């Protein structure tokens, strides 16, 4: 299973973040980058690979829900 | 490497988006993922059907290069050259894509800086990113690899 949608970091302990996707929460590891609680991020294979600026999150979700 | 394997390695990140749009089932996605990781040849017709948007554009590249659609040169020219300009121009669904998604969707050539478990920390320009090494398990520090979304795709 993999989620291509941005999730919100709700907790960080050492290098493990807990990410809220609305319908579920998942853990992911921070390898590089500075992340804070409330940041939106993209995860691939349980690794945080990118931060998504909050103003871009809705557009991302819209595209993934609809597409053409 | 067979062209069907080369193609699915590059296209694997796109599969996630296509699955999100319910154009493929979970089972089909698993087949694509397994093919990319284990170098399995999937039928050309299946790949052309799933990635119909890409093949519309690949046909154009094939014509320009005067080669078959499934020639490795055509597949690489599409993903490494064409794909990024299509994203920048906002063609098709990219018109609606936020900038961060566009950046992740672009295929980049990057140098492996560090290896951490099954992750590669790679650099290109002044950017540093982390990608999975599942498709290039034998990548070493200083190798040049192509990257696409959260994966290193192949060693150049």
PDB file of C-alpha atoms in Angstrom:
ATOM      1  CA  UNK A   1       0.000   0.000   0.000  1.00  0.00           C
ATOM      2  CA  UNK A   2       1.250   3.467  -0.649  1.00  0.00           C
ATOM      3  CA  UNK A   3      -0.293   6.871  -0.316  1.00  0.00           C
ATOM      4  CA  UNK A   4       0.439   9.509  -2.916  1.00  0.00           C
ATOM      5  CA  UNK A   5      -1.434  12.191  -0.959  1.00  0.00           C
ATOM      6  CA  UNK A   6       0.051  14.720   1.485  1.00  0.00           C
ATOM      7  CA  UNK A   7      -0.399  13.920   5.180  1.00  0.00           C
ATOM      8  CA  UNK A   8       0.012  16.148   8.226  1.00  0.00           C
ATOM      9  CA  UNK A   9       2.729  15.502  10.800  1.00  0.00           C
ATOM     10  CA  UNK A  10       1.082  15.322  14.218  1.00  0.00           C
ATOM     11  CA  UNK A  11       4.030  14.042  16.242  1.00  0.00           C
ATOM     12  CA  UNK A  12       7.783  13.664  15.907  1.00  0.00           C
ATOM     13  CA  UNK A  13       9.920  11.442  18.136  1.00  0.00           C
ATOM     14  CA  UNK A  14      13.616  11.420  17.229  1.00  0.00           C
ATOM     15  CA  UNK A  15      13.519  10.639  13.500  1.00  0.00           C
ATOM     16  CA  UNK A  16      10.064   9.028  13.363  1.00  0.00           C
ATOM     17  CA  UNK A  17       7.043  11.129  12.459  1.00  0.00           C
ATOM     18  CA  UNK A  18       3.405  10.206  12.951  1.00  0.00           C
ATOM     19  CA  UNK A  19       1.415  11.377   9.950  1.00  0.00           C
ATOM     20  CA  UNK A  20      -2.318  11.933   9.783  1.00  0.00           C
ATOM     21  CA  UNK A  21      -4.046  11.198   6.479  1.00  0.00           C
ATOM     22  CA  UNK A  22      -7.572  11.809   7.756  1.00  0.00           C
ATOM     23  CA  UNK A  23      -8.769   8.228   7.404  1.00  0.00           C
ATOM     24  CA  UNK A  24      -5.634   6.776   8.992  1.00  0.00           C
ATOM     25  CA  UNK A  25      -2.353   7.583  10.695  1.00  0.00           C
ATOM     26  CA  UNK A  26       1.022   6.185   9.676  1.00  0.00           C
ATOM     27  CA  UNK A  27       4.607   6.396  10.797  1.00  0.00           C
ATOM     28  CA  UNK A  28       7.414   7.506   8.509  1.00  0.00           C
ATOM     29  CA  UNK A  29      11.109   8.115   8.949  1.00  0.00           C
ATOM     30  CA  UNK A  30      12.933  11.409   8.487  1.00  0.00           C
ATOM     31  CA  UNK A  31      16.195  10.860   6.620  1.00  0.00           C
ATOM     32  CA  UNK A  32      17.033  14.424   5.568  1.00  0.00           C
ATOM     33  CA  UNK A  33      15.331  17.767   5.985  1.00  0.00           C
ATOM     34  CA  UNK A  34      13.820  19.739   8.858  1.00  0.00           C
ATOM     35  CA  UNK A  35      10.219  18.973   9.592  1.00  0.00           C
ATOM     36  CA  UNK A  36       7.858  20.259  12.256  1.00  0.00           C
ATOM     37  CA  UNK A  37       4.524  19.213  13.677  1.00  0.00           C
ATOM     38  CA  UNK A  38       1.746  20.493  11.366  1.00  0.00           C
ATOM     39  CA  UNK A  39       3.937  20.261   8.240  1.00  0.00           C
ATOM     40  CA  UNK A  40       2.330  18.462   5.295  1.00  0.00           C
ATOM     41  CA  UNK A  41       4.592  15.838   3.756  1.00  0.00           C
ATOM     42  CA  UNK A  42       4.766  13.165   1.079  1.00  0.00           C
ATOM     43  CA  UNK A  43       5.905   9.683   2.075  1.00  0.00           C
ATOM     44  CA  UNK A  44       7.359   6.961  -0.139  1.00  0.00           C
ATOM     45  CA  UNK A  45       8.189   3.539   1.280  1.00  0.00           C
ATOM     46  CA  UNK A  46       7.825   4.829   4.866  1.00  0.00           C
ATOM     47  CA  UNK A  47      10.317   7.650   4.241  1.00  0.00           C
ATOM     48  CA  UNK A  48       9.403  11.324   4.167  1.00  0.00           C
ATOM     49  CA  UNK A  49      10.572  12.516   0.757  1.00  0.00           C
ATOM     50  CA  UNK A  50       9.162  16.049   0.500  1.00  0.00           C
ATOM     51  CA  UNK A  51       7.368  18.797   2.348  1.00  0.00           C
ATOM     52  CA  UNK A  52       4.255  20.265   0.724  1.00  0.00           C
ATOM     53  CA  UNK A  53       3.534  23.948   1.433  1.00  0.00           C
ATOM     54  CA  UNK A  54       0.114  24.176   3.049  1.00  0.00           C
ATOM     55  CA  UNK A  55      -1.283  26.368   0.265  1.00  0.00           C
ATOM     56  CA  UNK A  56      -0.564  23.575  -2.257  1.00  0.00           C
ATOM     57  CA  UNK A  57      -2.176  20.743  -0.308  1.00  0.00           C
ATOM     58  CA  UNK A  58      -5.765  21.278  -1.469  1.00  0.00           C
ATOM     59  CA  UNK A  59      -4.704  21.485  -5.129  1.00  0.00           C
ATOM     60  CA  UNK A  60      -2.766  18.231  -4.685  1.00  0.00           C
ATOM     61  CA  UNK A  61      -5.765  16.479  -3.112  1.00  0.00           C
ATOM     62  CA  UNK A  62      -8.100  17.799  -5.829  1.00  0.00           C
ATOM     63  CA  UNK A  63      -5.835  16.499  -8.598  1.00  0.00           C
ATOM     64  CA  UNK A  64      -5.534  13.075  -7.020  1.00  0.00           C
ATOM     65  CA  UNK A  65      -9.264  12.792  -6.418  1.00  0.00           C
ATOM     66  CA  UNK A  66     -10.263  13.842  -9.920  1.00  0.00           C
ATOM     67  CA  UNK A  67      -7.632  13.826 -12.659  1.00  0.00           C
ATOM     68  CA  UNK A  68      -9.114  13.317 -16.143  1.00  0.00           C
TER      69      UNK A  68
ATOM     70  CA  UNK B   1      17.586  -4.603 -19.756  1.00  0.00           C
ATOM     71  CA  UNK B   2      14.432  -5.320 -21.772  1.00  0.00           C
ATOM     72  CA  UNK B   3      12.548  -2.187 -22.904  1.00  0.00           C
ATOM     73  CA  UNK B   4       9.440  -3.301 -20.990  1.00  0.00           C
ATOM     74  CA  UNK B   5      11.514  -3.355 -17.771  1.00  0.00           C
ATOM     75  CA  UNK B   6      13.197  -0.031 -18.541  1.00  0.00           C
ATOM     76  CA  UNK B   7       9.799   1.524 -19.146  1.00  0.00           C
ATOM     77  CA  UNK B   8       8.118   0.286 -15.968  1.00  0.00           C
ATOM     78  CA  UNK B   9      11.046   1.379 -13.808  1.00  0.00           C
ATOM     79  CA  UNK B  10      10.608   4.946 -15.046  1.00  0.00           C
ATOM     80  CA  UNK B  11       6.819   4.753 -14.987  1.00  0.00           C
ATOM     81  CA  UNK B  12       6.451   3.184 -11.515  1.00  0.00           C
ATOM     82  CA  UNK B  13       5.967   6.516  -9.681  1.00  0.00           C
ATOM     83  CA  UNK B  14       3.245   7.476 -12.167  1.00  0.00           C
ATOM     84  CA  UNK B  15       1.496   4.167 -11.369  1.00  0.00           C
ATOM     85  CA  UNK B  16       0.766   5.449  -7.878  1.00  0.00           C
ATOM     86  CA  UNK B  17      -1.111   8.423  -9.285  1.00  0.00           C
ATOM     87  CA  UNK B  18      -2.958   6.262 -11.818  1.00  0.00           C
ATOM     88  CA  UNK B  19      -3.997   3.939  -8.980  1.00  0.00           C
ATOM     89  CA  UNK B  20      -5.215   6.951  -6.987  1.00  0.00           C
ATOM     90  CA  UNK B  21      -7.456   7.757  -9.967  1.00  0.00           C
ATOM     91  CA  UNK B  22      -8.811   4.178  -9.889  1.00  0.00           C
ATOM     92  CA  UNK B  23      -7.626   3.549 -13.448  1.00  0.00           C
ATOM     93  CA  UNK B  24      -5.846   0.412 -12.202  1.00  0.00           C
ATOM     94  CA  UNK B  25      -6.715  -2.000  -9.415  1.00  0.00           C
ATOM     95  CA  UNK B  26      -4.535  -2.672  -6.353  1.00  0.00           C
ATOM     96  CA  UNK B  27      -3.600  -5.991  -7.930  1.00  0.00           C
ATOM     97  CA  UNK B  28      -2.527  -4.381 -11.190  1.00  0.00           C
ATOM     98  CA  UNK B  29      -0.488  -1.852  -9.222  1.00  0.00           C
ATOM     99  CA  UNK B  30       1.260  -4.677  -7.345  1.00  0.00           C
ATOM    100  CA  UNK B  31       2.089  -6.334 -10.693  1.00  0.00           C
ATOM    101  CA  UNK B  32       3.639  -3.108 -11.954  1.00  0.00           C
ATOM    102  CA  UNK B  33       5.585  -2.598  -8.732  1.00  0.00           C
ATOM    103  CA  UNK B  34       6.871  -6.170  -8.754  1.00  0.00           C
ATOM    104  CA  UNK B  35       7.903  -5.907 -12.403  1.00  0.00           C
ATOM    105  CA  UNK B  36       9.887  -2.733 -11.714  1.00  0.00           C
ATOM    106  CA  UNK B  37      11.655  -4.146  -8.651  1.00  0.00           C
ATOM    107  CA  UNK B  38      12.285  -7.677  -9.963  1.00  0.00           C
ATOM    108  CA  UNK B  39      12.978  -6.774 -13.614  1.00  0.00           C
ATOM    109  CA  UNK B  40       9.952  -8.667 -14.939  1.00  0.00           C
ATOM    110  CA  UNK B  41       8.736  -8.232 -18.508  1.00  0.00           C
ATOM    111  CA  UNK B  42       5.060  -7.290 -18.661  1.00  0.00           C
ATOM    112  CA  UNK B  43       3.154  -7.420 -21.969  1.00  0.00           C
ATOM    113  CA  UNK B  44       3.638  -4.313 -24.088  1.00  0.00           C
ATOM    114  CA  UNK B  45      -0.133  -4.110 -24.739  1.00  0.00           C
ATOM    115  CA  UNK B  46      -0.823  -3.982 -21.001  1.00  0.00           C
ATOM    116  CA  UNK B  47       1.707  -1.207 -20.411  1.00  0.00           C
ATOM    117  CA  UNK B  48       0.464   0.764 -23.437  1.00  0.00           C
ATOM    118  CA  UNK B  49      -3.105   0.506 -22.105  1.00  0.00           C
ATOM    119  CA  UNK B  50      -2.278   1.541 -18.530  1.00  0.00           C
ATOM    120  CA  UNK B  51       0.041   4.373 -19.533  1.00  0.00           C
ATOM    121  CA  UNK B  52      -1.938   5.544 -22.560  1.00  0.00           C
ATOM    122  CA  UNK B  53      -1.187   9.190 -21.843  1.00  0.00           C
ATOM    123  CA  UNK B  54       2.582   8.566 -21.857  1.00  0.00           C
ATOM    124  CA  UNK B  55       2.395   6.528 -25.059  1.00  0.00           C
ATOM    125  CA  UNK B  56       0.582   9.298 -26.916  1.00  0.00           C
ATOM    126  CA  UNK B  57       3.655  11.398 -26.264  1.00  0.00           C
ATOM    127  CA  UNK B  58       6.173   8.588 -26.702  1.00  0.00           C
ATOM    128  CA  UNK B  59       4.816   8.029 -30.238  1.00  0.00           C
ATOM    129  CA  UNK B  60       5.804  11.605 -31.062  1.00  0.00           C
ATOM    130  CA  UNK B  61       9.328  11.087 -29.690  1.00  0.00           C
ATOM    131  CA  UNK B  62       9.625   7.824 -31.670  1.00  0.00           C
ATOM    132  CA  UNK B  63       8.709   9.666 -34.869  1.00  0.00           C
ATOM    133  CA  UNK B  64      11.245  12.409 -34.162  1.00  0.00           C
ATOM    134  CA  UNK B  65      14.001   9.841 -33.537  1.00  0.00           C
ATOM    135  CA  UNK B  66      12.819   7.631 -36.403  1.00  0.00           C
ATOM    136  CA  UNK B  67      12.810   4.606 -34.093  1.00  0.00           C
ATOM    137  CA  UNK B  68      10.264   2.181 -32.727  1.00  0.00           C
ATOM    138  CA  UNK B  69       8.145   3.256 -29.752  1.00  0.00           C
ATOM    139  CA  UNK B  70       9.746   0.475 -27.648  1.00  0.00           C
ATOM    140  CA  UNK B  71      13.349   1.285 -28.524  1.00  0.00           C
ATOM    141  CA  UNK B  72      15.312   2.019 -25.297  1.00  0.00           C
ATOM    142  CA  UNK B  73      16.604   5.295 -26.806  1.00  0.00           C
ATOM    143  CA  UNK B  74      13.016   6.436 -27.303  1.00  0.00           C
ATOM    144  CA  UNK B  75      11.962   5.449 -23.779  1.00  0.00           C
ATOM    145  CA  UNK B  76      14.938   7.245 -22.245  1.00  0.00           C
ATOM    146  CA  UNK B  77      14.503  10.309 -24.498  1.00  0.00           C
ATOM    147  CA  UNK B  78      10.890  10.506 -23.349  1.00  0.00           C
ATOM    148  CA  UNK B  79      11.484  10.196 -19.611  1.00  0.00           C
ATOM    149  CA  UNK B  80      14.799  12.019 -19.303  1.00  0.00           C
ATOM    150  CA  UNK B  81      14.152  14.817 -21.820  1.00  0.00           C
ATOM    151  CA  UNK B  82      10.517  15.189 -22.930  1.00  0.00           C
ATOM    152  CA  UNK B  83       8.747  14.360 -19.655  1.00  0.00           C
ATOM    153  CA  UNK B  84      10.124  17.415 -17.838  1.00  0.00           C
ATOM    154  CA  UNK B  85       9.143  19.933 -20.518  1.00  0.00           C
ATOM    155  CA  UNK B  86       5.638  18.439 -20.661  1.00  0.00           C
ATOM    156  CA  UNK B  87       5.375  19.084 -16.909  1.00  0.00           C
ATOM    157  CA  UNK B  88       6.775  22.612 -17.181  1.00  0.00           C
ATOM    158  CA  UNK B  89       4.347  23.443 -19.964  1.00  0.00           C
ATOM    159  CA  UNK B  90       1.474  22.235 -17.797  1.00  0.00           C
ATOM    160  CA  UNK B  91       0.197  19.780 -20.399  1.00  0.00           C
ATOM    161  CA  UNK B  92      -2.722  17.494 -19.601  1.00  0.00           C
ATOM    162  CA  UNK B  93      -3.220  16.924 -15.881  1.00  0.00           C
ATOM    163  CA  UNK B  94      -0.062  18.863 -15.046  1.00  0.00           C
ATOM    164  CA  UNK B  95      -2.055  22.060 -15.644  1.00  0.00           C
ATOM    165  CA  UNK B  96      -3.689  21.395 -12.268  1.00  0.00           C
ATOM    166  CA  UNK B  97      -0.610  20.143 -10.438  1.00  0.00           C
ATOM    167  CA  UNK B  98       0.889  22.206  -7.589  1.00  0.00           C
ATOM    168  CA  UNK B  99       4.546  23.172  -7.976  1.00  0.00           C
ATOM    169  CA  UNK B 100       5.857  20.701  -5.389  1.00  0.00           C
ATOM    170  CA  UNK B 101       4.149  17.812  -7.177  1.00  0.00           C
ATOM    171  CA  UNK B 102       5.532  19.001 -10.531  1.00  0.00           C
ATOM    172  CA  UNK B 103       9.048  19.089  -9.046  1.00  0.00           C
ATOM    173  CA  UNK B 104       8.743  15.547  -7.695  1.00  0.00           C
ATOM    174  CA  UNK B 105       7.321  14.294 -11.004  1.00  0.00           C
ATOM    175  CA  UNK B 106      10.304  15.500 -13.008  1.00  0.00           C
ATOM    176  CA  UNK B 107      13.023  13.020 -13.854  1.00  0.00           C
ATOM    177  CA  UNK B 108      16.422  14.346 -12.749  1.00  0.00           C
ATOM    178  CA  UNK B 109      19.983  13.168 -13.102  1.00  0.00           C
ATOM    179  CA  UNK B 110      21.516  13.156  -9.630  1.00  0.00           C
ATOM    180  CA  UNK B 111      24.684  12.062  -7.861  1.00  0.00           C
ATOM    181  CA  UNK B 112      24.498   9.609  -4.965  1.00  0.00           C
ATOM    182  CA  UNK B 113      25.928  11.431  -1.944  1.00  0.00           C
ATOM    183  CA  UNK B 114      25.175   9.011   0.878  1.00  0.00           C
ATOM    184  CA  UNK B 115      23.534   5.647   1.440  1.00  0.00           C
ATOM    185  CA  UNK B 116      21.314   5.076   4.482  1.00  0.00           C
ATOM    186  CA  UNK B 117      19.738   1.637   4.580  1.00  0.00           C
ATOM    187  CA  UNK B 118      17.608   1.335   1.461  1.00  0.00           C
ATOM    188  CA  UNK B 119      17.665   5.092   0.930  1.00  0.00           C
ATOM    189  CA  UNK B 120      19.944   7.143  -1.247  1.00  0.00           C
ATOM    190  CA  UNK B 121      20.619  10.768  -0.462  1.00  0.00           C
ATOM    191  CA  UNK B 122      21.155  12.344  -3.868  1.00  0.00           C
ATOM    192  CA  UNK B 123      22.112  15.798  -5.087  1.00  0.00           C
ATOM    193  CA  UNK B 124      21.437  17.743  -8.278  1.00  0.00           C
ATOM    194  CA  UNK B 125      21.931  21.452  -8.802  1.00  0.00           C
ATOM    195  CA  UNK B 126      21.660  22.870  -5.299  1.00  0.00           C
ATOM    196  CA  UNK B 127      19.014  20.325  -4.297  1.00  0.00           C
ATOM    197  CA  UNK B 128      19.340  17.355  -2.004  1.00  0.00           C
ATOM    198  CA  UNK B 129      16.698  14.656  -1.873  1.00  0.00           C
ATOM    199  CA  UNK B 130      16.169  11.220  -0.465  1.00  0.00           C
ATOM    200  CA  UNK B 131      14.973   8.404  -2.760  1.00  0.00           C
ATOM    201  CA  UNK B 132      14.491   4.662  -2.376  1.00  0.00           C
ATOM    202  CA  UNK B 133      17.099   2.345  -3.889  1.00  0.00           C
ATOM    203  CA  UNK B 134      14.654  -0.494  -4.616  1.00  0.00           C
ATOM    204  CA  UNK B 135      15.083  -0.196  -8.370  1.00  0.00           C
ATOM    205  CA  UNK B 136      18.858   0.319  -8.210  1.00  0.00           C
ATOM    206  CA  UNK B 137      19.912  -1.813  -5.223  1.00  0.00           C
ATOM    207  CA  UNK B 138      23.605  -1.776  -6.169  1.00  0.00           C
ATOM    208  CA  UNK B 139      23.930   2.005  -6.431  1.00  0.00           C
ATOM    209  CA  UNK B 140      27.100   3.332  -4.809  1.00  0.00           C
ATOM    210  CA  UNK B 141      28.230   6.741  -3.565  1.00  0.00           C
ATOM    211  CA  UNK B 142      29.225   8.963  -6.523  1.00  0.00           C
ATOM    212  CA  UNK B 143      27.107   7.019  -9.008  1.00  0.00           C
ATOM    213  CA  UNK B 144      24.955   9.158 -11.277  1.00  0.00           C
ATOM    214  CA  UNK B 145      21.371   7.957 -11.234  1.00  0.00           C
ATOM    215  CA  UNK B 146      18.105   9.173 -12.681  1.00  0.00           C
ATOM    216  CA  UNK B 147      15.469   9.882 -10.048  1.00  0.00           C
ATOM    217  CA  UNK B 148      11.705  10.123 -10.376  1.00  0.00           C
ATOM    218  CA  UNK B 149       9.490  11.052  -7.431  1.00  0.00           C
ATOM    219  CA  UNK B 150      10.663   8.859  -4.513  1.00  0.00           C
ATOM    220  CA  UNK B 151      12.771   6.400  -6.503  1.00  0.00           C
ATOM    221  CA  UNK B 152      16.179   6.148  -8.063  1.00  0.00           C
ATOM    222  CA  UNK B 153      15.451   4.605 -11.457  1.00  0.00           C
ATOM    223  CA  UNK B 154      18.684   3.546 -13.130  1.00  0.00           C
ATOM    224  CA  UNK B 155      22.393   4.149 -13.004  1.00  0.00           C
ATOM    225  CA  UNK B 156      23.685   6.161 -15.957  1.00  0.00           C
TER     226      UNK B 156
END
